[in-house]
GROMACS .gro file of C-alpha atoms in nm:
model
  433
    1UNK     CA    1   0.000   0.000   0.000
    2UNK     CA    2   0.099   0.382  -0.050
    3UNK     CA    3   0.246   0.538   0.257
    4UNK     CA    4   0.258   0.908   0.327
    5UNK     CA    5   0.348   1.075   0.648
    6UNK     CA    6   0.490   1.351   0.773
    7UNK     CA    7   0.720   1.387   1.053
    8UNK     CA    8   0.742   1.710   1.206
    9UNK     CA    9   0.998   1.798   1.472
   10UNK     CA   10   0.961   2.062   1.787
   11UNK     CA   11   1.196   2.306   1.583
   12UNK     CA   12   0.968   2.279   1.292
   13UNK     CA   13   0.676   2.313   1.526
   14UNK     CA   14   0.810   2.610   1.644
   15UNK     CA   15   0.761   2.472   1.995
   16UNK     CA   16   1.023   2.489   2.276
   17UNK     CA   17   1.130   2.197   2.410
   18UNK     CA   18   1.095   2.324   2.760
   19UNK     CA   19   0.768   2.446   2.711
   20UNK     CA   20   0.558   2.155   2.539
   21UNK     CA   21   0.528   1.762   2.500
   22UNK     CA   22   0.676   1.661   2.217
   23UNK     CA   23   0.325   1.584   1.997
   24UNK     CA   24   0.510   1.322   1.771
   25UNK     CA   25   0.631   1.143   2.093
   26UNK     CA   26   0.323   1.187   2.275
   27UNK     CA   27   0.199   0.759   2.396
   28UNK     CA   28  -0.104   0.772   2.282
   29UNK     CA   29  -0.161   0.450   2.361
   30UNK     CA   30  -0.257   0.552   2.699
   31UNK     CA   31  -0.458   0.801   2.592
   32UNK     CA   32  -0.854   0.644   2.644
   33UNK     CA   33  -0.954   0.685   2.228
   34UNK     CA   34  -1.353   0.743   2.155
   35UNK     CA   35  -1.534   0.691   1.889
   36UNK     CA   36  -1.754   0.924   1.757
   37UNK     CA   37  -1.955   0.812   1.443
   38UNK     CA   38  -1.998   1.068   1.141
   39UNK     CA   39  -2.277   1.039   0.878
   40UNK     CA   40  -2.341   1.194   0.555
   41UNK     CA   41  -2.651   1.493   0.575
   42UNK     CA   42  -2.720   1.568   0.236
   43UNK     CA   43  -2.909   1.879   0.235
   44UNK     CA   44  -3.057   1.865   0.582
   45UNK     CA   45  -3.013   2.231   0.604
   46UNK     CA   46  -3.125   2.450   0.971
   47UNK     CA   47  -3.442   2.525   0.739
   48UNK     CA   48  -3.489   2.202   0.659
   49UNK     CA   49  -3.468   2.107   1.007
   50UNK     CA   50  -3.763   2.335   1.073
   51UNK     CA   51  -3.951   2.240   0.780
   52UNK     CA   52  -4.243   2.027   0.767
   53UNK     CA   53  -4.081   1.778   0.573
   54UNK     CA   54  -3.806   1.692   0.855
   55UNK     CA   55  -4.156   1.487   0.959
   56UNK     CA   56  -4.246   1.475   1.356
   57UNK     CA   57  -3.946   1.697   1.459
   58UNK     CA   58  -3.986   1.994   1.307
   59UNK     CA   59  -4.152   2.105   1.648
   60UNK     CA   60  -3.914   1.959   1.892
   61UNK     CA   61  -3.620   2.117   1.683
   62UNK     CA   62  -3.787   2.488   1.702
   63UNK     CA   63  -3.817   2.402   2.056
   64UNK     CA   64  -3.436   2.380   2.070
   65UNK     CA   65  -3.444   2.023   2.174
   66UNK     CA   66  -3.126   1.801   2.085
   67UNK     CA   67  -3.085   1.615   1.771
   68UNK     CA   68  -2.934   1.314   1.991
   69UNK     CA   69  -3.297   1.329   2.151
   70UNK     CA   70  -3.458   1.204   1.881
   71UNK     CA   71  -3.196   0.977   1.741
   72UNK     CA   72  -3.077   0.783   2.018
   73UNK     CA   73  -3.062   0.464   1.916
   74UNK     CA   74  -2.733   0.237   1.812
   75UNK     CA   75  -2.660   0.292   1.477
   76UNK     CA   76  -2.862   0.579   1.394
   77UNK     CA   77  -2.581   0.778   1.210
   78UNK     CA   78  -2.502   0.488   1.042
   79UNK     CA   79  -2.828   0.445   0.937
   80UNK     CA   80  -2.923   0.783   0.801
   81UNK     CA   81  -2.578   0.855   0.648
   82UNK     CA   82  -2.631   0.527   0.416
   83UNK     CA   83  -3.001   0.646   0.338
   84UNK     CA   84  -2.908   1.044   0.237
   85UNK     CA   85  -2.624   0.886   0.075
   86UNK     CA   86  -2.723   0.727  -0.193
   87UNK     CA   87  -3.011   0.990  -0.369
   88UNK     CA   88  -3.308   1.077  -0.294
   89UNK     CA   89  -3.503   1.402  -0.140
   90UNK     CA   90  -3.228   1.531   0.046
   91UNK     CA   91  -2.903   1.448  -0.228
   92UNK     CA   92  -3.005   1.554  -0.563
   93UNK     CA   93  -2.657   1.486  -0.713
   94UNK     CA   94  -2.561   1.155  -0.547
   95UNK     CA   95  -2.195   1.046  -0.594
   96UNK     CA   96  -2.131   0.715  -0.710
   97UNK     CA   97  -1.861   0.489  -0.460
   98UNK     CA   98  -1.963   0.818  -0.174
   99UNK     CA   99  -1.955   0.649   0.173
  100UNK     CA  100  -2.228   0.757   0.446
  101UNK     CA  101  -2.045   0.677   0.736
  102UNK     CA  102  -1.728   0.717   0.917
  103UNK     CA  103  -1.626   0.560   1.239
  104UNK     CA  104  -1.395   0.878   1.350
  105UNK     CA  105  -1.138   0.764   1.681
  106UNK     CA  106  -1.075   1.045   1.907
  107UNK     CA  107  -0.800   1.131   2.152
  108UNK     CA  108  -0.711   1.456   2.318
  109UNK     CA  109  -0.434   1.538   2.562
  110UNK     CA  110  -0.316   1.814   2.707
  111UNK     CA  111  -0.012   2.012   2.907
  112UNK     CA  112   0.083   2.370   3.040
  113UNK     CA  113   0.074   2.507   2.692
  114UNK     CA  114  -0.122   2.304   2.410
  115UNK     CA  115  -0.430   2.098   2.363
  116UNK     CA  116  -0.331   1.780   2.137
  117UNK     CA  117  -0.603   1.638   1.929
  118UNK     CA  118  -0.594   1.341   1.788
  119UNK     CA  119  -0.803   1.161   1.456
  120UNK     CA  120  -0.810   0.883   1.291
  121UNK     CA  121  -1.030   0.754   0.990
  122UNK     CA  122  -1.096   0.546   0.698
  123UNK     CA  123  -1.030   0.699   0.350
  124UNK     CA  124  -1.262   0.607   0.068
  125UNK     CA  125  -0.995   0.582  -0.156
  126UNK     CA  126  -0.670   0.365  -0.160
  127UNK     CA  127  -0.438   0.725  -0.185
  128UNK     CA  128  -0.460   0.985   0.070
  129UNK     CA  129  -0.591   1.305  -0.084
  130UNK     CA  130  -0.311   1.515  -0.055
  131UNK     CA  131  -0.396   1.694  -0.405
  132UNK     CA  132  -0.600   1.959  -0.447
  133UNK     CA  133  -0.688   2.180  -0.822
  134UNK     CA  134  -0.414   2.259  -1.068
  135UNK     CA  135  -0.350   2.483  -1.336
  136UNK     CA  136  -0.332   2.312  -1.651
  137UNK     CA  137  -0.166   2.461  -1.965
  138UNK     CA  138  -0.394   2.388  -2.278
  139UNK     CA  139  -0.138   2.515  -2.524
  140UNK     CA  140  -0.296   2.859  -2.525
  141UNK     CA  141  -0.325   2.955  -2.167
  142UNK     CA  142  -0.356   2.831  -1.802
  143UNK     CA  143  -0.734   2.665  -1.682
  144UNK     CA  144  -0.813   2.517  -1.397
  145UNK     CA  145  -0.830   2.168  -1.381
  146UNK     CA  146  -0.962   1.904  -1.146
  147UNK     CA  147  -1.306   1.966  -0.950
  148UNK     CA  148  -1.454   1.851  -0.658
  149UNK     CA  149  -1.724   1.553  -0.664
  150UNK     CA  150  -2.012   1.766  -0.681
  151UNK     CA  151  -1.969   2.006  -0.915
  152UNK     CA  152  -2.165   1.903  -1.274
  153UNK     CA  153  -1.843   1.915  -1.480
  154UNK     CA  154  -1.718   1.592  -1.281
  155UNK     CA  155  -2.038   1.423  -1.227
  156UNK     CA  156  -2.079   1.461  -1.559
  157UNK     CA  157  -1.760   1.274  -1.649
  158UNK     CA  158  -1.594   1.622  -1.854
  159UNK     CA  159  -1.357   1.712  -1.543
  160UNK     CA  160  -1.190   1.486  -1.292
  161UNK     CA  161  -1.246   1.497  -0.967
  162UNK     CA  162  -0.926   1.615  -0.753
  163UNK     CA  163  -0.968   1.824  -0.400
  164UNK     CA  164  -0.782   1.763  -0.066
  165UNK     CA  165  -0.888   1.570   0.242
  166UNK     CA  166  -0.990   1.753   0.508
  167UNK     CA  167  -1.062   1.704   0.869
  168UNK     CA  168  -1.277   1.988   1.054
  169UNK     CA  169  -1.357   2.061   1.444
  170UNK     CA  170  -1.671   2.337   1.501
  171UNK     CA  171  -1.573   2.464   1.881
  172UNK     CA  172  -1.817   2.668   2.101
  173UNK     CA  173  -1.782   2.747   2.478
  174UNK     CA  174  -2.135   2.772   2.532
  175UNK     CA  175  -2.177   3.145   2.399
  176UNK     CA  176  -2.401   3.052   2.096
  177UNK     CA  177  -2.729   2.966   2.133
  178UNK     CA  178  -2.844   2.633   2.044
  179UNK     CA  179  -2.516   2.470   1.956
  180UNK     CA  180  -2.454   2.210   2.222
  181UNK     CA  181  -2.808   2.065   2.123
  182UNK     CA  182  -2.802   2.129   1.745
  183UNK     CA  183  -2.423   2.189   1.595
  184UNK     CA  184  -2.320   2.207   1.303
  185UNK     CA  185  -2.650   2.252   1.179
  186UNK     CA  186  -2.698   2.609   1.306
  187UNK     CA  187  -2.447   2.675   1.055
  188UNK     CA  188  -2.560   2.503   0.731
  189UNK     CA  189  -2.845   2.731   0.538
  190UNK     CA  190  -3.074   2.691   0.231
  191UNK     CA  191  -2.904   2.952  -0.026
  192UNK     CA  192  -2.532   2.786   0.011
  193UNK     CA  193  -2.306   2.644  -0.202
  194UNK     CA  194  -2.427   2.289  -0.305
  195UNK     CA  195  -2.716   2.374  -0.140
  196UNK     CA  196  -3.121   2.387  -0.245
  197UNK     CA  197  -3.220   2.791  -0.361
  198UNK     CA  198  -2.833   2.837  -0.434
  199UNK     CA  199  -2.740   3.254  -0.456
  200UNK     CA  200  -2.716   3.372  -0.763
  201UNK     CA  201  -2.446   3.612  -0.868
  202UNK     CA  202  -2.704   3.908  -0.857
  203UNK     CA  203  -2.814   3.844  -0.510
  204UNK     CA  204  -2.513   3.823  -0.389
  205UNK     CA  205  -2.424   4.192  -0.543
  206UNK     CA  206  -2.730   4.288  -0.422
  207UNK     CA  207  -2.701   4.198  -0.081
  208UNK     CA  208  -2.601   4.495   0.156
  209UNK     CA  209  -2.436   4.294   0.422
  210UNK     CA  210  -2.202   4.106   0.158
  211UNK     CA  211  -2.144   4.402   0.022
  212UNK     CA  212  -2.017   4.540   0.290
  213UNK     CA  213  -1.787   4.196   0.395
  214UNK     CA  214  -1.676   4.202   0.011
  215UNK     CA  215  -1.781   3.889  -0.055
  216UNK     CA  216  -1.891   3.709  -0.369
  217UNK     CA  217  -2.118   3.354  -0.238
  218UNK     CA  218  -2.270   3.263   0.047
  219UNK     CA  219  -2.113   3.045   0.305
  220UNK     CA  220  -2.160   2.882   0.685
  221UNK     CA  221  -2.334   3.168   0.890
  222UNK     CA  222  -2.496   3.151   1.256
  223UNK     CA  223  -2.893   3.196   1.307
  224UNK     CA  224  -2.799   3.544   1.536
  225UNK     CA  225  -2.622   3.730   1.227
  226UNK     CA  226  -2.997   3.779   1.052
  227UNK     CA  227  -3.327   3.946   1.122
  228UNK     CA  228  -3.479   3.583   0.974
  229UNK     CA  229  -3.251   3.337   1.078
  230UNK     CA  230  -3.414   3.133   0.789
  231UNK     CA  231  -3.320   3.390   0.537
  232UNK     CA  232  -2.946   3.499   0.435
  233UNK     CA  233  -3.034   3.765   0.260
  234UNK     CA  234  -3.123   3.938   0.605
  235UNK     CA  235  -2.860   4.011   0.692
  236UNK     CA  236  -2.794   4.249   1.028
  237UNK     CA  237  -2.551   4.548   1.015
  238UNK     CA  238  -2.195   4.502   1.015
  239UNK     CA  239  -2.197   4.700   1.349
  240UNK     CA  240  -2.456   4.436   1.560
  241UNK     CA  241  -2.221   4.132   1.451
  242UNK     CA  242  -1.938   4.293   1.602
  243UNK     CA  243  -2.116   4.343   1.933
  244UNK     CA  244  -2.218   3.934   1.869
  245UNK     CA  245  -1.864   3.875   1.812
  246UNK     CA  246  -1.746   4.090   2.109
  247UNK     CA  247  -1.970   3.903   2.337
  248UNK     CA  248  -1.858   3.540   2.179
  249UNK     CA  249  -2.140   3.472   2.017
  250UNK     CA  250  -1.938   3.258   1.711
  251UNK     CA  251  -1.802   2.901   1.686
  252UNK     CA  252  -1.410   2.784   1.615
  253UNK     CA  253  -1.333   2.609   1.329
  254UNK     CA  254  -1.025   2.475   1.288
  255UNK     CA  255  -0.954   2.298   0.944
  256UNK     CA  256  -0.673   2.064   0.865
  257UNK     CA  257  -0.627   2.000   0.477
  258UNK     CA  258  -0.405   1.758   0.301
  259UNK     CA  259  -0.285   1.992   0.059
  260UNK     CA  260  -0.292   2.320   0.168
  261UNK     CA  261  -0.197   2.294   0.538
  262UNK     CA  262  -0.025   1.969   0.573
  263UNK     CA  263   0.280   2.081   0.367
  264UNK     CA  264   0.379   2.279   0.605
  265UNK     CA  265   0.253   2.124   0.957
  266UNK     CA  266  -0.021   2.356   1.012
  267UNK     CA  267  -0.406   2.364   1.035
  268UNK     CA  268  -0.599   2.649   0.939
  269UNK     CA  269  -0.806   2.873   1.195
  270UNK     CA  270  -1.121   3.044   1.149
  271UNK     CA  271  -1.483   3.094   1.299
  272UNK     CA  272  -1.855   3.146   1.194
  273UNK     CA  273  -2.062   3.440   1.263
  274UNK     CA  274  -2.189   3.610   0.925
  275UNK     CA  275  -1.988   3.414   0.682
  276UNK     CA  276  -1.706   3.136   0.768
  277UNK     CA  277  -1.428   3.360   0.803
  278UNK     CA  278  -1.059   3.350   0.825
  279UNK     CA  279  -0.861   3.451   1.158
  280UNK     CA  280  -0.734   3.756   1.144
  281UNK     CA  281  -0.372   3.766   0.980
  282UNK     CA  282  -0.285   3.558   0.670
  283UNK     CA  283  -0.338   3.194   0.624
  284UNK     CA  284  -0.057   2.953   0.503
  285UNK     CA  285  -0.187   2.926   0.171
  286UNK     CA  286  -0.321   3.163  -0.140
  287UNK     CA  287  -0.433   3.133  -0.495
  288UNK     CA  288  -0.088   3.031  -0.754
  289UNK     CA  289  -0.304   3.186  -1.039
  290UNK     CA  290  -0.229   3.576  -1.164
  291UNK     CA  291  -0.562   3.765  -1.144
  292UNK     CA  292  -0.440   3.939  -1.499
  293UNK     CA  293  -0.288   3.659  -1.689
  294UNK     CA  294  -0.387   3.371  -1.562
  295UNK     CA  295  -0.049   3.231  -1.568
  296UNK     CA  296   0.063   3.091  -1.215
  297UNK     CA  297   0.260   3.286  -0.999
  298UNK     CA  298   0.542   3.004  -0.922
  299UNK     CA  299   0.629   2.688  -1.068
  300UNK     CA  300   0.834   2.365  -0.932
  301UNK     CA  301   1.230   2.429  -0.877
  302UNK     CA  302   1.372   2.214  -1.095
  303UNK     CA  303   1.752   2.191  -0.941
  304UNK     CA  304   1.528   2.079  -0.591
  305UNK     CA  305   1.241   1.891  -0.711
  306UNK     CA  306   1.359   1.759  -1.050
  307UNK     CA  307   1.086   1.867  -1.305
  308UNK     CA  308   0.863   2.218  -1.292
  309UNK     CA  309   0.556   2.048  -1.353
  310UNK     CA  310   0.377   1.723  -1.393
  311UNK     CA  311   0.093   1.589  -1.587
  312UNK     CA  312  -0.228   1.395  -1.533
  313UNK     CA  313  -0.052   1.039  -1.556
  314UNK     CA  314   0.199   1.161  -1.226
  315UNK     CA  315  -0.101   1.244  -1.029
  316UNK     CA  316  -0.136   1.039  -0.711
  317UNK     CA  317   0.239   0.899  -0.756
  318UNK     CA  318   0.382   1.164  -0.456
  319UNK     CA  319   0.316   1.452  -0.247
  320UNK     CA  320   0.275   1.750  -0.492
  321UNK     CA  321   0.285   2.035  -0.272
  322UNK     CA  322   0.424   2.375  -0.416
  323UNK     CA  323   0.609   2.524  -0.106
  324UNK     CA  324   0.722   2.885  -0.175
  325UNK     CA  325   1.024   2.856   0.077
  326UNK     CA  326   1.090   2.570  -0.013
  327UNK     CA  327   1.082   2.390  -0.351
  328UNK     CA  328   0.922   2.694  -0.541
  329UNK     CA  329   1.072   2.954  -0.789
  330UNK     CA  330   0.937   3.267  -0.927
  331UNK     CA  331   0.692   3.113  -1.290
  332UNK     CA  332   0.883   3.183  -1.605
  333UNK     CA  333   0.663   3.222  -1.912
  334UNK     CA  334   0.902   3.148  -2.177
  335UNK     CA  335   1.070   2.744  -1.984
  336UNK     CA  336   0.874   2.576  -2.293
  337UNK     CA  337   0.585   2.528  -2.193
  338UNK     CA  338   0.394   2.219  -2.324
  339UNK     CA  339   0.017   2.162  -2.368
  340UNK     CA  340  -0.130   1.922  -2.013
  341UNK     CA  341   0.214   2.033  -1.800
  342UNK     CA  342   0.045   2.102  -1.473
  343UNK     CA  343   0.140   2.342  -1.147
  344UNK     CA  344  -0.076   2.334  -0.855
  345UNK     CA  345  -0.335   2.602  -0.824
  346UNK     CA  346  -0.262   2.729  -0.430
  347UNK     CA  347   0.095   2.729  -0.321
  348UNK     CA  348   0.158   2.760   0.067
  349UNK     CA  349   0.405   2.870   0.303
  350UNK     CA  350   0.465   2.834   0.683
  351UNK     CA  351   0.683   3.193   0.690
  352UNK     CA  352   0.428   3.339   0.539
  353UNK     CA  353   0.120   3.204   0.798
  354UNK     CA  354   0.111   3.502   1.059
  355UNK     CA  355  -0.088   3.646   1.296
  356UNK     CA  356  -0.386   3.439   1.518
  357UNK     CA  357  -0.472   3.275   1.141
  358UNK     CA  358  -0.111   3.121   1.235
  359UNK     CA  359  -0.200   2.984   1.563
  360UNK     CA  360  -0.281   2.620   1.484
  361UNK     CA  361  -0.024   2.365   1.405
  362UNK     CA  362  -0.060   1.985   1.296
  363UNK     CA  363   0.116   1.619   1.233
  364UNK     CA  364  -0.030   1.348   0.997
  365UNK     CA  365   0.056   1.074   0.815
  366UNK     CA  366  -0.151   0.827   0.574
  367UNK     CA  367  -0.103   0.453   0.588
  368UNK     CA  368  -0.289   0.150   0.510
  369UNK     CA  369  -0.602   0.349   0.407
  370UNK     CA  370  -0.631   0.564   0.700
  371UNK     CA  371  -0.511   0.924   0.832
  372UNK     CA  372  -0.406   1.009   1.187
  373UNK     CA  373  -0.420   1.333   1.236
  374UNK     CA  374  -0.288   1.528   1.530
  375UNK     CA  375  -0.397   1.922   1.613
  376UNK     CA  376  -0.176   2.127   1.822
  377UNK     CA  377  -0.359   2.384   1.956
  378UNK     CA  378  -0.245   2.696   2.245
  379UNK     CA  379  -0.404   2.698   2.558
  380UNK     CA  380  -0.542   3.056   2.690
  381UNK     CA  381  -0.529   3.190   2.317
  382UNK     CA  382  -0.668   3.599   2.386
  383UNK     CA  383  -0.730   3.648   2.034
  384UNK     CA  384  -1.047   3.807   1.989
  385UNK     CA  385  -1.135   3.561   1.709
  386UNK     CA  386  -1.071   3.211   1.896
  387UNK     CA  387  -1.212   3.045   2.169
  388UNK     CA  388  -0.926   3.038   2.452
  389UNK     CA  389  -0.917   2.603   2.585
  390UNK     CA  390  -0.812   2.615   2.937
  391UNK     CA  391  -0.764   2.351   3.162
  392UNK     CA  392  -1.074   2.279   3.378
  393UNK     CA  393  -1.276   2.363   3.028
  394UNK     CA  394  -1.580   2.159   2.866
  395UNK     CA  395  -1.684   2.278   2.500
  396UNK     CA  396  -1.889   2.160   2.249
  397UNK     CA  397  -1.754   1.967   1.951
  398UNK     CA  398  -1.855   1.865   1.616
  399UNK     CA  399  -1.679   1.716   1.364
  400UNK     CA  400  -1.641   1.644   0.998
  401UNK     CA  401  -1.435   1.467   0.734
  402UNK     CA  402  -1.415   1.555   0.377
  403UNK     CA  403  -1.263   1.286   0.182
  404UNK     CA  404  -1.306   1.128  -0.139
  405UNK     CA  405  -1.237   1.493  -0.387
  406UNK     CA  406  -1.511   1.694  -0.244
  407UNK     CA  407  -1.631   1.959  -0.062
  408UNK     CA  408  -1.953   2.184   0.102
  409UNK     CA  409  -2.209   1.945   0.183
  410UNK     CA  410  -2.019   1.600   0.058
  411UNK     CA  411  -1.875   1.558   0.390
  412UNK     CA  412  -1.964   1.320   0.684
  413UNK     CA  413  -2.046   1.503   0.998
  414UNK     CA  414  -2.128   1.432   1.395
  415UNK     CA  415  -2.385   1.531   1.629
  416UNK     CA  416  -2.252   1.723   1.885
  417UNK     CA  417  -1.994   1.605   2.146
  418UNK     CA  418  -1.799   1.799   2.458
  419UNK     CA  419  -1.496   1.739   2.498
  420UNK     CA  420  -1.311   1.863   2.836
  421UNK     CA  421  -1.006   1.921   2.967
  422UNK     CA  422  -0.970   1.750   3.344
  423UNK     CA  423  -1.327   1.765   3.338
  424UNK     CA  424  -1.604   1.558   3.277
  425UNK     CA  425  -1.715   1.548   2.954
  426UNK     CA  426  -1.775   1.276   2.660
  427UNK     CA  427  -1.406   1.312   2.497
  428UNK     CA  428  -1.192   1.366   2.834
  429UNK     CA  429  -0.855   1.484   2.753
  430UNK     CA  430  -0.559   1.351   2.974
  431UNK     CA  431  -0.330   1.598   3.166
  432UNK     CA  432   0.026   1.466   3.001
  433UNK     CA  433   0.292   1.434   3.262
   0.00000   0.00000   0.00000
């Protein structure tokens, strides 16, 4: 079998020795693992939720009351993530081979300075999906190639479907109404991406609140940000979302990818309130393509890497991760360029991650079919855009896996968890010595 991994040092970390465990020396073997099952939702939106057609809950969930309350019994996740999964009212665009469930292990530690997460899973695929788009040269110009599983152009078998693995924790401290009972879906709206009533371009530049955020779709927002919580397009003003933000009213989400964060031993950090947003700073990762030409910004060092591109038949056959410091050189339009060479569409840096966007670091390695992936998280982070883990701590916890080259909605998700931290909770993570 293929074997990936990456081994990431303290130095590399950026953590002292004096001041952390070691998280690639960490025994987790003594570290009580708990499995939390994840299921595929389809389009079971917060308004769907609500709806009539979510038949003999729709009341109990306006009430507030728990999904967990409802579907208690063994294997219910299991159950409803094969169901959605294959077509029907609630998946539109089923993906052929798409799995509905995940059996997701769980492990957290913790010491004076960081919170260590640990997850481990099943990929559908025999590869890890450490690849995400490219740019492809067509012997005129630079297009985009590869899409994720449901866009048309790969369902319909005219694109092929390439986007990274992901693994994604939703974190809340008990300041947002509804989430320890409901989760993730307070988050996921009618009028999204991959969703049913998706924006259109027009509403979008219609819409004073985007407007105002400068943004062009419509993404994960909380139920507090809009006069109808049922309606994005009502948006509040940009000045009562601060005060919601101010008073903590938003949920952590931390993202690890296998392309665009794993290069460099990181995990991305962000939060929901009006839109899914970005921590404040700059992320380890941007856009390779030239908003003018097209062209991509840097290509593969040769004298380091061996080649300055690849092509569709060396996909899958390595870890193809354009790292600026690293293994990347300024792109030169006139190195011969030949039509299907290939350079990947986002290239990422770790000297280049800064600010609380930064704060997040990660280990992971794929073998045998499955990922373990370790989060390294501060404790007592003060940002105004995180939610600060401290010792004594419970939180509530959902999580999700996108695998198999998609994104949105074509992930498997949890119900809500806590986890705490020498506390009670359902994932209890150990004080390490």
């Amino acid at each position: 079998m293929k074997k990936t991994a990456l081994l990431v040092s303290l130095a590399v970390l950026g953590i002292g020795a004096a001041q952390a465990a070691d998280p690639a020396k960490i025994n987790w073997g003594k570290v009580p693992a708990v499995t939390v099952p994840l299921f595929f939702p389809g389009q079971s939106s917060y308004e769907w939720l609500r709806s009539e057609e979510h038949k003999g809950a729709a009341k109990e969930v306006k009430r507030g009351d728990s999904c967990t309350s409802c579907h208690d019994e063994e294997d219910a996740e299991k159950d409803i993530g094969e169901k959605l999964v294959k077509g029907g009212r609630l998946e539109p665009r089923p993906v052929k081979g798409k799995s509905g469930f995940k059996a997701l292990k769980v492990q957290a530690a913790y010491d004076s300075k960081n919170a260590y997460l640990r997850f481990q899973w099943q990929t559908d695929n025999a590869y890890p999906g450490s690849e995400h788009q490219y740019l492809r040269f067509d012997g005129k110009e630079w297009k985009v190639f590869g899409y994720p599983k449901l866009d048309k152009p790969v369902q319909d078998g005219t694109e092929m479907g390439i986007y990274e693995d992901r693994m994604s924790v939703m974190l809340d401290d008990g300041k947002v109404p509804g989430f320890a009972n409901q989760g993730c879906w307070l988050t996921c709206h009618n009028g999204q991406r991959d969703m049913p009533k998706q924006f259109t371009k027009d509403e979008v530049a219609n819409n004073a609140l985007l407007k105002a955020l400068k943004k062009s779709d419509v993404r994960k927002y909380l139920p507090d940000t809009r006069t109808d919580p049922s309606d994005w397009k009502t948006g509040k003003s940009v000045e009562d979302i601060a005060k919601i933000k101010a008073a903590g009213g938003f949920v952590d989400l931390i993202q690890w990818r296998a392309h665009r964060s794993n290069a460099v031993g990181m995990t991305d950090d962000g939060y929901v309130l009006e839109f899914r947003n970005g921590d404040a700073g700059k992320d380890m990762f941007s856009g390779n393509a030239d908003a003018k030409t097209h062209q991509p910004k840097f290509m593969w060092d040769a004298s380091k890497v061996g080649y300055k591109s690849i092509t569709v038949d060396q996909l899958r056959q390595g870890e193809h991760y354009l790292i600026r410091e690293k293994n990347a050189v300024p792109f030169d339009p006139a190195a011969g360029w030949k039509e299907g060479d290939m350079i990947p569409d986002y290239v990422v840096s770790r000297e280049d991650a800064k600010g609380s966007a930064a704060d997040n670091k990660a280990i992971a390695s794929w073998k045998d079919g499955v990922w373990t992936v370790v989060m390294i998280r501060p404790l007592g982070l003060a940002n105004d855009d995180d939610k600060s883990l401290k010792a004594g701590g419970v939180y509530n916890v959902g999580f999700a896996v996108h695998d198999d080259n998609i994104t949105t909605r074509g992930h498997q998700v949890s119900f809500v968890r806590t986890i705490g931290f020498g506390a009670k909770a359902d994932i209890k993570a150990v004080k390490l010595p």
